[in-house]
PDB file of C-alpha atoms in Angstrom:
ATOM      1  CA  LEU F   1       0.000   0.000   0.000  1.00 62.00           C
ATOM      2  CA  SER F   2       1.546   3.292  -1.042  1.00 81.00           C
ATOM      3  CA  ALA F   3       2.300   6.050   1.419  1.00 84.00           C
ATOM      4  CA  ALA F   4       0.029   8.387  -0.563  1.00 84.00           C
ATOM      5  CA  ILE F   5      -2.937   6.047  -0.186  1.00 88.00           C
ATOM      6  CA  ARG F   6      -2.265   5.583   3.541  1.00 90.00           C
ATOM      7  CA  ARG F   7      -2.122   9.362   4.018  1.00 91.00           C
ATOM      8  CA  ALA F   8      -5.296   9.870   1.990  1.00 92.00           C
ATOM      9  CA  ILE F   9      -7.195   7.321   4.065  1.00 94.00           C
ATOM     10  CA  THR F  10      -5.866   8.539   7.403  1.00 92.00           C
ATOM     11  CA  HIS F  11      -5.825  12.303   6.908  1.00 93.00           C
ATOM     12  CA  GLY F  12      -7.478  13.234   3.650  1.00 94.00           C
ATOM     13  CA  ASP F  13     -10.782  13.632   1.900  1.00 95.00           C
ATOM     14  CA  GLY F  14      -9.725  11.711  -1.179  1.00 95.00           C
ATOM     15  CA  TRP F  15      -7.031  10.451  -3.484  1.00 94.00           C
ATOM     16  CA  SER F  16      -5.700  11.829  -6.756  1.00 93.00           C
ATOM     17  CA  PRO F  17      -3.935   9.195  -8.846  1.00 93.00           C
ATOM     18  CA  PHE F  18      -2.901  10.200 -12.350  1.00 92.00           C
ATOM     19  CA  PRO F  19      -2.081   8.617 -15.706  1.00 94.00           C
ATOM     20  CA  ALA F  20       1.527   7.442 -15.623  1.00 93.00           C
ATOM     21  CA  SER F  21       3.485   5.409 -18.145  1.00 93.00           C
ATOM     22  CA  PRO F  22       6.118   3.093 -16.653  1.00 95.00           C
ATOM     23  CA  ARG F  23       8.753   5.724 -17.454  1.00 95.00           C
ATOM     24  CA  THR F  24       6.791   8.561 -15.814  1.00 92.00           C
ATOM     25  CA  ALA F  25       5.954   6.384 -12.818  1.00 91.00           C
ATOM     26  CA  ALA F  26       9.635   5.582 -12.287  1.00 93.00           C
ATOM     27  CA  ALA F  27      10.604   9.239 -12.620  1.00 95.00           C
ATOM     28  CA  VAL F  28       8.108  10.465 -10.022  1.00 91.00           C
ATOM     29  CA  ASP F  29       8.097   7.367  -7.787  1.00 89.00           C
ATOM     30  CA  THR F  30       4.462   6.432  -8.248  1.00 88.00           C
ATOM     31  CA  ALA F  31       2.503   3.488  -9.569  1.00 88.00           C
ATOM     32  CA  THR F  32       2.143   2.919 -13.288  1.00 92.00           C
ATOM     33  CA  MET F  33      -1.374   3.893 -14.413  1.00 94.00           C
ATOM     34  CA  THR F  34      -1.979   3.197 -18.092  1.00 95.00           C
ATOM     35  CA  GLY F  35      -5.658   2.435 -18.489  1.00 96.00           C
ATOM     36  CA  ILE F  36      -9.090   2.332 -16.954  1.00 97.00           C
ATOM     37  CA  PRO F  37      -8.904  -1.354 -15.900  1.00 97.00           C
ATOM     38  CA  MET F  38      -5.697  -0.614 -13.964  1.00 96.00           C
ATOM     39  CA  LEU F  39      -7.298   2.452 -12.371  1.00 97.00           C
ATOM     40  CA  ALA F  40     -10.415   0.459 -11.467  1.00 97.00           C
ATOM     41  CA  ARG F  41      -8.286  -2.110  -9.600  1.00 95.00           C
ATOM     42  CA  ALA F  42      -6.413   0.663  -7.784  1.00 94.00           C
ATOM     43  CA  ILE F  43      -9.647   2.390  -6.735  1.00 96.00           C
ATOM     44  CA  ALA F  44     -11.087  -0.914  -5.514  1.00 96.00           C
ATOM     45  CA  ARG F  45      -7.943  -1.503  -3.400  1.00 94.00           C
ATOM     46  CA  PHE F  46      -8.136   2.083  -2.123  1.00 95.00           C
ATOM     47  CA  GLN F  47     -11.761   1.619  -1.066  1.00 95.00           C
ATOM     48  CA  GLU F  48     -11.022  -1.779   0.528  1.00 94.00           C
ATOM     49  CA  ARG F  49      -8.120  -0.345   2.524  1.00 94.00           C
ATOM     50  CA  ALA F  50     -10.258   2.576   3.658  1.00 95.00           C
ATOM     51  CA  GLU F  51     -12.934   0.173   4.860  1.00 94.00           C
ATOM     52  CA  GLU F  52     -10.344  -1.998   6.623  1.00 94.00           C
ATOM     53  CA  ALA F  53      -8.982   1.119   8.344  1.00 93.00           C
ATOM     54  CA  GLY F  54     -12.477   1.904   9.645  1.00 95.00           C
ATOM     55  CA  ARG F  55     -12.926   4.931   7.421  1.00 93.00           C
ATOM     56  CA  THR F  56     -16.637   5.715   7.283  1.00 91.00           C
ATOM     57  CA  GLU F  57     -16.624   9.135   5.598  1.00 90.00           C
ATOM     58  CA  PRO F  58     -16.762   8.972   1.803  1.00 90.00           C
ATOM     59  CA  LEU F  59     -13.485   9.548  -0.026  1.00 95.00           C
ATOM     60  CA  ASP F  60     -13.319  11.326  -3.362  1.00 97.00           C
ATOM     61  CA  VAL F  61     -11.151  10.197  -6.252  1.00 97.00           C
ATOM     62  CA  CYS F  62      -9.912  12.941  -8.585  1.00 97.00           C
ATOM     63  CA  PHE F  63      -8.378  11.842 -11.880  1.00 96.00           C
ATOM     64  CA  THR F  64      -7.057  13.322 -15.107  1.00 94.00           C
ATOM     65  CA  PRO F  65      -8.772  11.542 -18.007  1.00 95.00           C
ATOM     66  CA  PHE F  66      -6.487   9.455 -20.199  1.00 94.00           C
ATOM     67  CA  SER F  67      -8.129  11.144 -23.199  1.00 93.00           C
ATOM     68  CA  HIS F  68      -7.151  14.636 -21.975  1.00 89.00           C
ATOM     69  CA  PRO F  69      -3.662  14.452 -20.433  1.00 86.00           C
ATOM     70  CA  GLY F  70      -2.287  17.624 -18.922  1.00 82.00           C
ATOM     71  CA  HIS F  71       0.744  17.656 -21.197  1.00 81.00           C
ATOM     72  CA  LYS F  72      -1.224  17.744 -24.483  1.00 86.00           C
ATOM     73  CA  ASP F  73      -3.575  20.320 -25.987  1.00 88.00           C
ATOM     74  CA  ILE F  74      -6.615  18.104 -26.581  1.00 85.00           C
ATOM     75  CA  VAL F  75     -10.206  19.286 -26.762  1.00 85.00           C
ATOM     76  CA  ASP F  76     -12.472  16.357 -27.645  1.00 91.00           C
ATOM     77  CA  PRO F  77     -15.908  16.624 -25.993  1.00 93.00           C
ATOM     78  CA  VAL F  78     -17.110  13.229 -27.267  1.00 94.00           C
ATOM     79  CA  ALA F  79     -14.072  11.348 -25.932  1.00 93.00           C
ATOM     80  CA  PHE F  80     -14.267  13.344 -22.709  1.00 94.00           C
ATOM     81  CA  VAL F  81     -17.920  12.468 -22.041  1.00 95.00           C
ATOM     82  CA  GLU F  82     -17.399   8.800 -22.889  1.00 95.00           C
ATOM     83  CA  GLU F  83     -14.409   8.513 -20.585  1.00 96.00           C
ATOM     84  CA  ALA F  84     -16.013  10.598 -17.834  1.00 95.00           C
ATOM     85  CA  GLN F  85     -18.952   8.194 -17.750  1.00 96.00           C
ATOM     86  CA  GLU F  86     -16.612   5.211 -17.587  1.00 97.00           C
ATOM     87  CA  LEU F  87     -14.535   6.829 -14.841  1.00 98.00           C
ATOM     88  CA  ALA F  88     -17.641   7.646 -12.813  1.00 97.00           C
ATOM     89  CA  GLY F  89     -18.634   3.999 -13.067  1.00 97.00           C
ATOM     90  CA  ILE F  90     -15.418   2.888 -11.351  1.00 98.00           C
ATOM     91  CA  GLY F  91     -15.570   5.444  -8.554  1.00 97.00           C
ATOM     92  CA  VAL F  92     -13.964   8.632  -9.864  1.00 98.00           C
ATOM     93  CA  THR F  93     -15.830  11.592  -8.362  1.00 97.00           C
ATOM     94  CA  TRP F  94     -13.849  14.542  -9.779  1.00 97.00           C
ATOM     95  CA  LEU F  95     -11.972  15.219 -13.016  1.00 96.00           C
ATOM     96  CA  ALA F  96      -8.975  17.498 -13.453  1.00 94.00           C
ATOM     97  CA  PHE F  97      -7.981  18.306 -17.018  1.00 91.00           C
ATOM     98  CA  HIS F  98      -6.193  20.847 -19.161  1.00 88.00           C
ATOM     99  CA  LEU F  99      -7.817  23.056 -21.777  1.00 89.00           C
ATOM    100  CA  PRO F 100      -5.373  24.981 -23.959  1.00 89.00           C
ATOM    101  CA  ALA F 101      -5.403  28.765 -24.332  1.00 88.00           C
ATOM    102  CA  PRO F 102      -2.655  31.371 -24.637  1.00 90.00           C
ATOM    103  CA  SER F 103      -4.499  34.021 -22.573  1.00 95.00           C
ATOM    104  CA  ILE F 104      -7.111  34.316 -19.833  1.00 95.00           C
ATOM    105  CA  PRO F 105      -9.873  35.596 -22.172  1.00 96.00           C
ATOM    106  CA  GLU F 106      -9.155  32.783 -24.645  1.00 94.00           C
ATOM    107  CA  PHE F 107      -9.144  30.267 -21.804  1.00 92.00           C
ATOM    108  CA  CYS F 108     -12.559  31.524 -20.672  1.00 95.00           C
ATOM    109  CA  ASP F 109     -13.859  31.184 -24.242  1.00 95.00           C
ATOM    110  CA  THR F 110     -12.398  27.660 -24.504  1.00 92.00           C
ATOM    111  CA  VAL F 111     -13.993  26.624 -21.207  1.00 93.00           C
ATOM    112  CA  ALA F 112     -17.377  28.010 -22.277  1.00 95.00           C
ATOM    113  CA  SER F 113     -17.205  26.334 -25.691  1.00 94.00           C
ATOM    114  CA  PHE F 114     -16.036  23.038 -24.212  1.00 93.00           C
ATOM    115  CA  GLY F 115     -18.791  23.137 -21.587  1.00 94.00           C
ATOM    116  CA  GLU F 116     -21.454  23.753 -24.229  1.00 95.00           C
ATOM    117  CA  ALA F 117     -20.094  20.934 -26.401  1.00 95.00           C
ATOM    118  CA  VAL F 118     -19.945  18.518 -23.447  1.00 94.00           C
ATOM    119  CA  ALA F 119     -23.516  19.400 -22.465  1.00 94.00           C
ATOM    120  CA  GLU F 120     -24.630  18.792 -26.050  1.00 94.00           C
ATOM    121  CA  VAL F 121     -22.872  15.399 -26.216  1.00 91.00           C
ATOM    122  CA  HIS F 122     -24.167  14.370 -22.791  1.00 80.00           C
ATOM    123  CA  THR F 123     -27.863  15.011 -23.577  1.00 73.00           C
TER     124      THR F 123
END
């Protein structure tokens, strides 16, 4: 059980794993996380350990979607909605993701456009 998971269960309100190739995982000393099945197993272990520790308050799981990694400028509402639904099904309660924009006004426009597109895809 990783130190991060133990701290999250003991002191936190949740856990924030992130996509990590084997190379990235080695560089930042974390677990490899390369797909939704791997994440699902990790979340299940996290929830089991929390229960074993007597944790009764709900714990959030925040994750960066594989389809929208923070190091790439990707804006794909369809892929986002599909993955968000899959992630919710395995216990992810929050999403953290990057939307590209060179300035604050352009970022606000990108967020608004992305939100409208996601709402359209989701309905």
